[in-house]
PDB file of C-alpha atoms in Angstrom:
ATOM      1  CA  VAL A   1     132.290 -30.099 -53.088  1.00 48.00           C
ATOM      2  CA  THR A   2     134.238 -26.939 -53.841  1.00 49.00           C
ATOM      3  CA  LYS A   3     132.505 -25.142 -50.967  1.00 48.00           C
ATOM      4  CA  SER A   4     133.314 -28.044 -48.620  1.00 51.00           C
ATOM      5  CA  VAL A   5     136.987 -28.034 -49.639  1.00 43.00           C
ATOM      6  CA  THR A   6     137.218 -24.282 -49.183  1.00 49.00           C
ATOM      7  CA  LYS A   7     135.594 -24.519 -45.769  1.00 47.00           C
ATOM      8  CA  CYS A   8     138.022 -27.256 -44.669  1.00 49.00           C
ATOM      9  CA  MET A   9     141.004 -25.207 -45.859  1.00 51.00           C
ATOM     10  CA  ALA A  10     139.756 -22.210 -43.905  1.00 50.00           C
ATOM     11  CA  ILE A  11     139.340 -24.290 -40.751  1.00 48.00           C
ATOM     12  CA  GLU A  12     142.821 -25.799 -41.133  1.00 55.00           C
ATOM     13  CA  GLU A  13     144.380 -22.344 -41.629  1.00 55.00           C
ATOM     14  CA  PHE A  14     142.599 -21.075 -38.520  1.00 46.00           C
ATOM     15  CA  CYS A  15     143.937 -24.011 -36.476  1.00 50.00           C
ATOM     16  CA  VAL A  16     147.504 -23.359 -37.651  1.00 47.00           C
ATOM     17  CA  VAL A  17     147.293 -19.667 -36.694  1.00 47.00           C
ATOM     18  CA  THR A  18     145.807 -20.576 -33.320  1.00 50.00           C
ATOM     19  CA  ARG A  19     148.579 -23.098 -32.583  1.00 52.00           C
ATOM     20  CA  LYS A  20     151.235 -20.496 -33.432  1.00 50.00           C
ATOM     21  CA  THR A  21     149.594 -17.925 -31.181  1.00 51.00           C
ATOM     22  CA  VAL A  22     149.353 -20.363 -28.274  1.00 46.00           C
ATOM     23  CA  LYS A  23     152.961 -21.453 -28.767  1.00 48.00           C
ATOM     24  CA  LYS A  24     154.160 -17.842 -28.884  1.00 48.00           C
ATOM     25  CA  GLY A  25     152.264 -17.030 -25.699  1.00 47.00           C
ATOM     26  CA  SER A  26     153.711 -20.080 -23.972  1.00 45.00           C
ATOM     27  CA  GLU A  27     157.213 -19.004 -24.912  1.00 46.00           C
ATOM     28  CA  LYS A  28     156.614 -15.617 -23.300  1.00 48.00           C
ATOM     29  CA  MET A  29     155.419 -17.227 -20.080  1.00 47.00           C
ATOM     30  CA  ASN A  30     158.087 -19.920 -19.983  1.00 56.00           C
ATOM     31  CA  PHE A  31     160.136 -18.627 -17.015  1.00 62.00           C
ATOM     32  CA  SER A  32     162.666 -20.969 -15.447  1.00 70.00           C
ATOM     33  CA  ASP A  33     162.649 -21.620 -11.702  1.00 69.00           C
ATOM     34  CA  SER A  34     165.842 -19.584 -11.351  1.00 72.00           C
ATOM     35  CA  ASP A  35     164.215 -16.603 -13.101  1.00 74.00           C
ATOM     36  CA  ILE A  36     161.231 -16.761 -10.762  1.00 72.00           C
ATOM     37  CA  LEU A  37     163.449 -16.983  -7.664  1.00 69.00           C
ATOM     38  CA  LEU A  38     165.602 -14.107  -8.902  1.00 67.00           C
ATOM     39  CA  ARG A  39     162.579 -11.870  -9.442  1.00 73.00           C
ATOM     40  CA  ARG A  40     161.235 -12.835  -6.032  1.00 71.00           C
ATOM     41  CA  GLU A  41     164.548 -11.878  -4.389  1.00 68.00           C
ATOM     42  CA  GLU A  42     164.620  -8.571  -6.260  1.00 71.00           C
ATOM     43  CA  LYS A  43     161.123  -7.760  -4.994  1.00 73.00           C
ATOM     44  CA  LYS A  44     162.170  -8.597  -1.428  1.00 72.00           C
ATOM     45  CA  LYS A  45     165.214  -6.332  -1.691  1.00 72.00           C
ATOM     46  CA  GLU A  46     163.030  -3.493  -2.953  1.00 72.00           C
ATOM     47  CA  LYS A  47     160.668  -3.922  -0.003  1.00 83.00           C
ATOM     48  CA  TYR A  48     163.279  -4.466   2.709  1.00 80.00           C
ATOM     49  CA  ASN A  49     165.677  -1.633   2.061  1.00 82.00           C
ATOM     50  CA  ASN A  50     165.753   0.498   5.216  1.00 88.00           C
ATOM     51  CA  LEU A  51     166.290   0.251   8.969  1.00 89.00           C
ATOM     52  CA  GLN A  52     162.558   0.399   9.742  1.00 90.00           C
ATOM     53  CA  ASP A  53     161.529  -2.534   7.525  1.00 89.00           C
ATOM     54  CA  GLY A  54     164.865  -4.334   7.584  1.00 90.00           C
ATOM     55  CA  TYR A  55     167.376  -5.507   4.984  1.00 92.00           C
ATOM     56  CA  ILE A  56     167.908  -8.772   3.141  1.00 88.00           C
ATOM     57  CA  VAL A  57     171.067 -10.577   4.289  1.00 89.00           C
ATOM     58  CA  ASP A  58     171.792 -14.169   3.262  1.00 86.00           C
ATOM     59  CA  GLY A  59     168.290 -14.374   1.817  1.00 83.00           C
ATOM     60  CA  GLU A  60     166.617 -13.563   5.154  1.00 87.00           C
ATOM     61  CA  VAL A  61     165.045 -10.372   6.483  1.00 89.00           C
ATOM     62  CA  LEU A  62     167.338  -8.759   9.050  1.00 91.00           C
ATOM     63  CA  GLN A  63     165.322  -6.648  11.496  1.00 94.00           C
ATOM     64  CA  PHE A  64     166.700  -3.780  13.590  1.00 94.00           C
ATOM     65  CA  GLU A  65     165.935  -2.413  17.032  1.00 93.00           C
ATOM     66  CA  ASN A  66     167.226   0.393  19.214  1.00 92.00           C
ATOM     67  CA  LYS A  67     169.919  -0.907  21.573  1.00 90.00           C
ATOM     68  CA  LYS A  68     171.511   0.994  24.449  1.00 87.00           C
ATOM     69  CA  VAL A  69     175.145   0.406  23.596  1.00 84.00           C
ATOM     70  CA  LEU A  70     176.785   2.583  26.255  1.00 80.00           C
ATOM     71  CA  ASP A  71     175.446   4.650  29.143  1.00 75.00           C
ATOM     72  CA  SER A  72     174.702   7.731  27.029  1.00 70.00           C
ATOM     73  CA  PHE A  73     174.525   6.197  23.582  1.00 78.00           C
ATOM     74  CA  SER A  74     171.854   4.169  21.757  1.00 85.00           C
ATOM     75  CA  ILE A  75     171.765   3.013  18.153  1.00 89.00           C
ATOM     76  CA  LEU A  76     169.735   0.821  15.780  1.00 92.00           C
ATOM     77  CA  LEU A  77     171.392  -2.595  15.471  1.00 94.00           C
ATOM     78  CA  PRO A  78     170.259  -6.005  14.166  1.00 94.00           C
ATOM     79  CA  VAL A  79     167.826  -7.665  16.572  1.00 95.00           C
ATOM     80  CA  LEU A  80     169.744 -10.946  16.517  1.00 93.00           C
ATOM     81  CA  PHE A  81     173.089  -9.323  17.350  1.00 94.00           C
ATOM     82  CA  GLU A  82     174.161  -9.778  20.967  1.00 93.00           C
ATOM     83  CA  GLN A  83     176.960  -8.390  23.085  1.00 92.00           C
ATOM     84  CA  MET A  84     180.098 -10.477  22.670  1.00 92.00           C
ATOM     85  CA  PRO A  85     181.212 -12.148  25.936  1.00 89.00           C
ATOM     86  CA  ASP A  86     184.478 -10.839  27.384  1.00 87.00           C
ATOM     87  CA  ASP A  87     186.324 -14.152  26.979  1.00 87.00           C
ATOM     88  CA  LEU A  88     185.553 -14.228  23.251  1.00 87.00           C
ATOM     89  CA  ALA A  89     186.308 -10.512  22.864  1.00 88.00           C
ATOM     90  CA  LYS A  90     189.800 -11.065  24.284  1.00 85.00           C
ATOM     91  CA  ILE A  91     190.435 -13.719  21.631  1.00 84.00           C
ATOM     92  CA  LYS A  92     188.986 -11.805  18.679  1.00 81.00           C
ATOM     93  CA  TYR A  93     190.514  -8.478  19.752  1.00 79.00           C
ATOM     94  CA  PRO A  94     193.807  -9.432  21.478  1.00 74.00           C
ATOM     95  CA  ILE A  95     194.785  -5.842  22.265  1.00 73.00           C
ATOM     96  CA  GLU A  96     194.765  -3.860  25.475  1.00 70.00           C
ATOM     97  CA  PHE A  97     192.428  -1.153  24.201  1.00 73.00           C
ATOM     98  CA  ARG A  98     189.769  -3.339  22.625  1.00 85.00           C
ATOM     99  CA  PRO A  99     186.337  -1.781  21.958  1.00 89.00           C
ATOM    100  CA  GLN A 100     184.209  -1.129  25.029  1.00 89.00           C
ATOM    101  CA  ARG A 101     181.113  -2.774  23.494  1.00 91.00           C
ATOM    102  CA  ILE A 102     181.036  -5.386  20.751  1.00 93.00           C
ATOM    103  CA  TYR A 103     177.761  -6.580  19.229  1.00 94.00           C
ATOM    104  CA  THR A 104     178.151  -9.674  17.093  1.00 94.00           C
ATOM    105  CA  SER A 105     176.146 -11.919  14.790  1.00 94.00           C
ATOM    106  CA  GLN A 106     175.167 -15.429  15.861  1.00 91.00           C
ATOM    107  CA  ASN A 107     178.131 -16.905  13.984  1.00 90.00           C
ATOM    108  CA  LEU A 108     180.517 -14.235  15.388  1.00 90.00           C
ATOM    109  CA  ARG A 109     181.598 -13.253  11.856  1.00 91.00           C
ATOM    110  CA  VAL A 110     180.027  -9.779  11.706  1.00 94.00           C
ATOM    111  CA  ASN A 111     180.613  -7.159  14.405  1.00 94.00           C
ATOM    112  CA  PHE A 112     179.606  -3.639  15.382  1.00 95.00           C
ATOM    113  CA  CYS A 113     181.983  -2.134  17.964  1.00 94.00           C
ATOM    114  CA  PHE A 114     181.735   1.080  19.986  1.00 93.00           C
ATOM    115  CA  SER A 115     183.830   3.096  22.417  1.00 90.00           C
ATOM    116  CA  LEU A 116     183.159   6.463  24.035  1.00 87.00           C
ATOM    117  CA  PHE A 117     185.940   8.693  25.313  1.00 84.00           C
ATOM    118  CA  PRO A 118     185.620  11.993  27.196  1.00 79.00           C
ATOM    119  CA  ASP A 119     186.324  15.076  25.119  1.00 75.00           C
ATOM    120  CA  ASN A 120     188.527  16.704  27.757  1.00 65.00           C
ATOM    121  CA  ILE A 121     189.531  19.603  25.542  1.00 52.00           C
ATOM    122  CA  GLY A 122     185.979  20.257  24.417  1.00 55.00           C
ATOM    123  CA  GLU A 123     187.094  21.427  21.002  1.00 52.00           C
ATOM    124  CA  THR A 124     188.646  18.255  19.619  1.00 58.00           C
ATOM    125  CA  ASP A 125     189.033  18.529  15.861  1.00 78.00           C
ATOM    126  CA  ILE A 126     187.287  15.432  14.494  1.00 81.00           C
ATOM    127  CA  HIS A 127     189.092  15.821  11.172  1.00 81.00           C
ATOM    128  CA  THR A 128     192.484  15.718  12.923  1.00 82.00           C
ATOM    129  CA  ALA A 129     191.382  12.815  15.117  1.00 83.00           C
ATOM    130  CA  ALA A 130     190.378  10.823  12.019  1.00 85.00           C
ATOM    131  CA  GLU A 131     193.760  11.519  10.402  1.00 85.00           C
ATOM    132  CA  ARG A 132     195.563  10.324  13.550  1.00 84.00           C
ATOM    133  CA  MET A 133     193.466   7.169  13.667  1.00 84.00           C
ATOM    134  CA  MET A 134     194.319   6.344  10.049  1.00 86.00           C
ATOM    135  CA  ALA A 135     198.016   6.993  10.690  1.00 86.00           C
ATOM    136  CA  ALA A 136     197.945   4.622  13.686  1.00 85.00           C
ATOM    137  CA  ILE A 137     196.323   1.883  11.595  1.00 83.00           C
ATOM    138  CA  ARG A 138     198.946   2.301   8.878  1.00 83.00           C
ATOM    139  CA  ARG A 139     201.713   1.928  11.469  1.00 82.00           C
ATOM    140  CA  GLU A 140     200.225  -1.299  12.810  1.00 78.00           C
ATOM    141  CA  ASN A 141     199.236  -2.718   9.410  1.00 75.00           C
ATOM    142  CA  ALA A 142     201.840  -1.686   6.872  1.00 70.00           C
ATOM    143  CA  ASN A 143     200.162  -3.610   4.050  1.00 70.00           C
ATOM    144  CA  CYS A 144     196.611  -2.376   4.603  1.00 74.00           C
ATOM    145  CA  ARG A 145     194.981  -0.124   2.027  1.00 76.00           C
ATOM    146  CA  ILE A 146     192.869   2.638   3.573  1.00 80.00           C
ATOM    147  CA  VAL A 147     190.110   4.217   1.535  1.00 75.00           C
ATOM    148  CA  ALA A 148     190.080   8.015   1.817  1.00 67.00           C
ATOM    149  CA  LYS A 149     187.914   9.276   4.665  1.00 72.00           C
ATOM    150  CA  ASN A 150     184.371  10.408   3.955  1.00 80.00           C
ATOM    151  CA  ASN A 151     182.200  12.969   5.692  1.00 79.00           C
ATOM    152  CA  LEU A 152     179.125  12.032   7.682  1.00 79.00           C
ATOM    153  CA  ASP A 153     177.515  15.445   7.649  1.00 75.00           C
ATOM    154  CA  GLU A 154     174.382  14.453   9.580  1.00 73.00           C
ATOM    155  CA  ILE A 155     176.381  13.553  12.695  1.00 75.00           C
ATOM    156  CA  GLY A 156     179.450  15.693  12.044  1.00 76.00           C
ATOM    157  CA  GLY A 157     181.871  12.818  11.762  1.00 85.00           C
ATOM    158  CA  TYR A 158     184.111  10.878   9.392  1.00 87.00           C
ATOM    159  CA  TRP A 159     184.404   7.269   8.298  1.00 88.00           C
ATOM    160  CA  PHE A 160     186.966   5.279   6.346  1.00 88.00           C
ATOM    161  CA  SER A 161     187.505   1.634   5.432  1.00 89.00           C
ATOM    162  CA  PHE A 162     190.359  -0.827   5.053  1.00 88.00           C
ATOM    163  CA  GLN A 163     191.152  -4.536   4.905  1.00 85.00           C
ATOM    164  CA  SER A 164     193.283  -6.586   7.259  1.00 81.00           C
ATOM    165  CA  SER A 165     194.348 -10.179   7.825  1.00 76.00           C
ATOM    166  CA  ALA A 166     192.965 -12.177  10.740  1.00 70.00           C
ATOM    167  CA  ILE A 167     193.180 -15.698  12.134  1.00 67.00           C
ATOM    168  CA  ASP A 168     190.031 -16.763  10.266  1.00 67.00           C
ATOM    169  CA  GLY A 169     190.663 -14.886   6.995  1.00 77.00           C
ATOM    170  CA  ASN A 170     190.715 -11.367   5.553  1.00 84.00           C
ATOM    171  CA  LEU A 171     188.438  -8.804   7.183  1.00 87.00           C
ATOM    172  CA  TYR A 172     186.810  -5.653   5.855  1.00 91.00           C
ATOM    173  CA  HIS A 173     186.615  -2.752   8.332  1.00 91.00           C
ATOM    174  CA  MET A 174     184.626   0.470   8.394  1.00 91.00           C
ATOM    175  CA  MET A 175     185.628   2.947  11.112  1.00 90.00           C
ATOM    176  CA  LEU A 176     183.722   5.961  12.401  1.00 90.00           C
ATOM    177  CA  ILE A 177     184.743   8.901  14.562  1.00 88.00           C
ATOM    178  CA  SER A 178     182.267  11.513  15.735  1.00 87.00           C
ATOM    179  CA  LYS A 179     181.079  13.517  18.735  1.00 83.00           C
ATOM    180  CA  VAL A 180     178.189  12.387  20.933  1.00 80.00           C
ATOM    181  CA  ASP A 181     177.006  14.420  23.938  1.00 78.00           C
ATOM    182  CA  GLY A 182     180.422  15.818  24.757  1.00 78.00           C
ATOM    183  CA  HIS A 183     182.213  12.530  24.071  1.00 82.00           C
ATOM    184  CA  ILE A 184     184.293  11.211  21.205  1.00 85.00           C
ATOM    185  CA  LEU A 185     182.675   8.154  19.616  1.00 87.00           C
ATOM    186  CA  HIS A 186     184.788   5.495  17.932  1.00 89.00           C
ATOM    187  CA  GLY A 187     182.668   3.065  15.919  1.00 91.00           C
ATOM    188  CA  THR A 188     183.909   0.030  14.031  1.00 92.00           C
ATOM    189  CA  PHE A 189     182.216  -2.453  11.743  1.00 95.00           C
ATOM    190  CA  ASN A 190     183.938  -5.562  10.436  1.00 92.00           C
ATOM    191  CA  CYS A 191     183.005  -8.640   8.455  1.00 93.00           C
ATOM    192  CA  PRO A 192     184.718 -11.210   6.203  1.00 92.00           C
ATOM    193  CA  VAL A 193     185.776  -9.650   2.885  1.00 91.00           C
ATOM    194  CA  GLU A 194     183.489 -11.997   0.966  1.00 92.00           C
ATOM    195  CA  GLU A 195     180.439 -10.581   2.790  1.00 92.00           C
ATOM    196  CA  VAL A 196     181.167  -6.893   2.164  1.00 89.00           C
ATOM    197  CA  GLU A 197     178.566  -6.428  -0.573  1.00 89.00           C
ATOM    198  CA  GLN A 198     175.781  -7.606   1.732  1.00 90.00           C
ATOM    199  CA  TRP A 199     176.725  -5.247   4.552  1.00 91.00           C
ATOM    200  CA  LYS A 200     178.400  -2.086   3.307  1.00 87.00           C
ATOM    201  CA  HIS A 201     175.151  -0.373   2.260  1.00 89.00           C
ATOM    202  CA  ILE A 202     173.628  -1.182   5.693  1.00 92.00           C
ATOM    203  CA  VAL A 203     176.381   0.203   7.935  1.00 91.00           C
ATOM    204  CA  LEU A 204     176.182   3.854   6.879  1.00 86.00           C
ATOM    205  CA  PRO A 205     172.417   4.171   7.633  1.00 87.00           C
ATOM    206  CA  VAL A 206     173.106   2.588  11.047  1.00 89.00           C
ATOM    207  CA  TRP A 207     175.706   5.270  11.783  1.00 79.00           C
TER     208      TRP A 207
END
């Protein structure tokens, strides 16, 4: 009888230890749906993190292709971006000297703009040109806050950013000035302020 009791106690103790182990393992594997989705998104962002593979924007993979923007200038832009029609460009950019080419997203909220001007002098100081551009923006938008200009060493240019008010809300702008094949390139990117974090890290590789 004693042996039987001892054997039963041993079996019961083993079962208790087993249940604890199983429960502990289940706790480790008990990921919520939100945790799984978050990890999945993080993996996607790690994979799609360059112009060749694309970037994640609004949860979707944004692919890029080489587009001939102006006669002597091509650049990698989102595949789904198309040239903005002139009638819409006149509404969105109601100024005489609007950008020569505007490529926009399907909802018209995100834009890449480009203009090429002849470098008549041939020795235009890009640093000075960037300073003049910032001064002109300050004159037109007294309340805008311009972030100090930054070098783009690979293309020998400068970029800076600022915010402005528009008909459909506040916009975030990034502006570029550089030289391309004997021309002065003015590049502009803009998007709603609330979308900045999705786009800012994409624009600089494009430029």
